PDB file of C-alpha atoms in Angstrom:
ATOM      1  CA  UNK A  62     189.919-144.622  29.855  1.00 51.00           C
ATOM      2  CA  UNK A  63     186.200-145.573  27.612  1.00 60.00           C
ATOM      3  CA  UNK A  64     185.481-143.379  24.384  1.00 65.00           C
ATOM      4  CA  UNK A  65     182.871-141.138  24.569  1.00 72.00           C
ATOM      5  CA  UNK A  66     180.061-141.999  22.386  1.00 80.00           C
ATOM      6  CA  UNK A  67     177.261-139.412  21.141  1.00 85.00           C
ATOM      7  CA  UNK A  68     174.318-139.742  23.348  1.00 85.00           C
ATOM      8  CA  UNK A  69     170.779-139.309  21.699  1.00 87.00           C
ATOM      9  CA  UNK A  70     170.031-135.421  20.877  1.00 90.00           C
ATOM     10  CA  UNK A  71     173.519-134.816  21.720  1.00 89.00           C
ATOM     11  CA  UNK A  72     175.502-132.127  18.909  1.00 90.00           C
ATOM     12  CA  UNK A  73     178.455-133.834  17.596  1.00 87.00           C
ATOM     13  CA  UNK A  74     180.748-131.324  15.876  1.00 87.00           C
ATOM     14  CA  UNK A  75     181.970-132.565  12.507  1.00 88.00           C
ATOM     15  CA  UNK A  76     183.907-129.855  11.564  1.00 89.00           C
ATOM     16  CA  UNK A  77     187.155-129.675   9.956  1.00 88.00           C
ATOM     17  CA  UNK A  78     190.171-130.139  11.883  1.00 90.00           C
ATOM     18  CA  UNK A  79     192.537-128.391   9.941  1.00 87.00           C
ATOM     19  CA  UNK A  80     195.874-127.997  11.765  1.00 90.00           C
ATOM     20  CA  UNK A  81     194.799-130.372  14.574  1.00 91.00           C
ATOM     21  CA  UNK A  82     194.047-132.941  11.510  1.00 87.00           C
ATOM     22  CA  UNK A  83     197.653-134.155  11.519  1.00 87.00           C
ATOM     23  CA  UNK A  84     197.588-135.331  15.109  1.00 91.00           C
ATOM     24  CA  UNK A  85     193.860-136.539  15.031  1.00 89.00           C
ATOM     25  CA  UNK A  86     192.882-140.098  15.286  1.00 89.00           C
ATOM     26  CA  UNK A  87     189.933-142.179  14.617  1.00 88.00           C
ATOM     27  CA  UNK A  88     187.193-141.900  16.935  1.00 87.00           C
ATOM     28  CA  UNK A  89     183.801-143.859  17.504  1.00 87.00           C
ATOM     29  CA  UNK A  90     181.088-141.456  17.546  1.00 90.00           C
ATOM     30  CA  UNK A  91     177.943-143.776  18.146  1.00 89.00           C
ATOM     31  CA  UNK A  92     177.233-147.327  17.804  1.00 86.00           C
ATOM     32  CA  UNK A  93     173.973-148.874  18.265  1.00 85.00           C
ATOM     33  CA  UNK A  94     172.270-152.420  17.428  1.00 86.00           C
ATOM     34  CA  UNK A  95     171.507-150.643  13.652  1.00 85.00           C
ATOM     35  CA  UNK A  96     174.284-148.633  13.341  1.00 86.00           C
ATOM     36  CA  UNK A  97     177.749-147.286  13.828  1.00 87.00           C
ATOM     37  CA  UNK A  98     179.064-144.128  13.056  1.00 90.00           C
ATOM     38  CA  UNK A  99     182.848-143.468  13.215  1.00 89.00           C
ATOM     39  CA  UNK A 100     185.028-140.608  11.956  1.00 89.00           C
ATOM     40  CA  UNK A 101     187.733-142.206  10.299  1.00 89.00           C
ATOM     41  CA  UNK A 102     190.890-140.402   9.828  1.00 88.00           C
ATOM     42  CA  UNK A 103     193.309-141.677   7.248  1.00 88.00           C
ATOM     43  CA  UNK A 104     196.846-140.197   7.178  1.00 86.00           C
ATOM     44  CA  UNK A 105     199.313-139.774   4.448  1.00 83.00           C
ATOM     45  CA  UNK A 106     201.130-143.156   3.942  1.00 81.00           C
ATOM     46  CA  UNK A 107     198.409-144.940   5.461  1.00 86.00           C
ATOM     47  CA  UNK A 108     196.566-147.539   3.996  1.00 90.00           C
ATOM     48  CA  UNK A 109     193.321-149.730   5.038  1.00 93.00           C
ATOM     49  CA  UNK A 110     193.564-153.105   3.426  1.00 96.00           C
ATOM     50  CA  UNK A 111     191.032-154.480   1.389  1.00 97.00           C
ATOM     51  CA  UNK A 112     188.276-155.765   3.753  1.00 96.00           C
ATOM     52  CA  UNK A 113     184.544-155.591   3.702  1.00 95.00           C
ATOM     53  CA  UNK A 114     181.309-155.561   6.272  1.00 91.00           C
ATOM     54  CA  UNK A 115     178.392-157.458   6.282  1.00 91.00           C
ATOM     55  CA  UNK A 116     175.780-154.216   6.211  1.00 90.00           C
ATOM     56  CA  UNK A 117     175.692-151.128   4.023  1.00 92.00           C
ATOM     57  CA  UNK A 118     177.999-148.297   4.618  1.00 93.00           C
ATOM     58  CA  UNK A 119     178.023-144.612   3.762  1.00 93.00           C
ATOM     59  CA  UNK A 120     181.250-142.702   3.324  1.00 93.00           C
ATOM     60  CA  UNK A 121     181.276-139.027   3.561  1.00 92.00           C
ATOM     61  CA  UNK A 122     184.870-137.074   2.936  1.00 92.00           C
ATOM     62  CA  UNK A 123     184.757-133.979   5.624  1.00 90.00           C
ATOM     63  CA  UNK A 124     188.300-132.782   4.569  1.00 90.00           C
ATOM     64  CA  UNK A 125     191.155-133.825   2.353  1.00 88.00           C
ATOM     65  CA  UNK A 126     190.744-136.474  -0.519  1.00 90.00           C
ATOM     66  CA  UNK A 127     190.498-140.388  -0.054  1.00 91.00           C
ATOM     67  CA  UNK A 128     191.037-142.659  -2.599  1.00 93.00           C
ATOM     68  CA  UNK A 129     188.511-145.581  -2.385  1.00 95.00           C
ATOM     69  CA  UNK A 130     189.521-148.959  -4.272  1.00 96.00           C
ATOM     70  CA  UNK A 131     186.588-151.264  -5.468  1.00 96.00           C
ATOM     71  CA  UNK A 132     186.802-154.720  -7.090  1.00 96.00           C
ATOM     72  CA  UNK A 133     186.288-152.884 -10.669  1.00 95.00           C
ATOM     73  CA  UNK A 134     187.549-149.528  -9.905  1.00 96.00           C
ATOM     74  CA  UNK A 135     189.047-146.683  -7.831  1.00 94.00           C
ATOM     75  CA  UNK A 136     187.031-143.736  -7.171  1.00 94.00           C
ATOM     76  CA  UNK A 137     188.193-140.241  -5.297  1.00 93.00           C
ATOM     77  CA  UNK A 138     186.309-138.837  -2.487  1.00 93.00           C
ATOM     78  CA  UNK A 139     187.001-135.182  -2.121  1.00 92.00           C
ATOM     79  CA  UNK A 140     185.623-132.631   0.826  1.00 91.00           C
ATOM     80  CA  UNK A 141     182.032-132.898   0.763  1.00 92.00           C
ATOM     81  CA  UNK A 142     181.334-135.609  -1.178  1.00 95.00           C
ATOM     82  CA  UNK A 143     179.587-138.755   0.018  1.00 94.00           C
ATOM     83  CA  UNK A 144     178.815-142.508  -1.401  1.00 94.00           C
ATOM     84  CA  UNK A 145     176.925-145.497  -0.194  1.00 94.00           C
ATOM     85  CA  UNK A 146     178.282-149.064  -0.275  1.00 95.00           C
ATOM     86  CA  UNK A 147     176.199-152.486  -0.351  1.00 95.00           C
ATOM     87  CA  UNK A 148     177.181-154.874   2.265  1.00 93.00           C
ATOM     88  CA  UNK A 149     179.931-156.973   1.553  1.00 95.00           C
ATOM     89  CA  UNK A 150     181.507-155.079  -1.068  1.00 96.00           C
ATOM     90  CA  UNK A 151     185.506-155.522  -0.796  1.00 97.00           C
ATOM     91  CA  UNK A 152     186.960-151.909  -0.571  1.00 96.00           C
ATOM     92  CA  UNK A 153     190.347-150.457   0.630  1.00 96.00           C
ATOM     93  CA  UNK A 154     191.164-146.625   1.862  1.00 94.00           C
ATOM     94  CA  UNK A 155     194.067-144.262   1.187  1.00 92.00           C
ATOM     95  CA  UNK A 156     194.770-140.776   1.485  1.00 88.00           C
ATOM     96  CA  UNK A 157     194.311-139.543  -1.816  1.00 82.00           C
ATOM     97  CA  UNK A 158     197.283-137.613  -3.547  1.00 70.00           C
ATOM     98  CA  UNK A 159     196.252-137.593  -7.041  1.00 55.00           C
ATOM     99  CA  UNK A 160     197.026-134.179  -8.702  1.00 51.00           C
ATOM    100  CA  UNK A 161     195.180-132.928 -11.247  1.00 48.00           C
ATOM    101  CA  UNK A 162     196.931-130.467 -13.971  1.00 45.00           C
ATOM    102  CA  UNK A 163     195.195-128.028 -16.186  1.00 41.00           C
TER     103      UNK A 163
END
């Protein structure tokens, strides 16, 4: 079965999945010649190995936390945070279980 992609002027819901998150899968939202939008689901104990893409990418954490591995450092993205990477930057991604204690 073909995956549904958003059409121009279609409203697409990106609200928190809440309890449905544990069963959710990565979803392609739209793909055009200019760009692609994917709702990437990274479950616990899942690593997206180091890779790179030709063009620039943006990462927006909708819920939870993700650890982004970069050549010189690692960054944690939390719900509501956004970042941009130039094309060709090697990166990896996994669910973050970093705990902070005060």
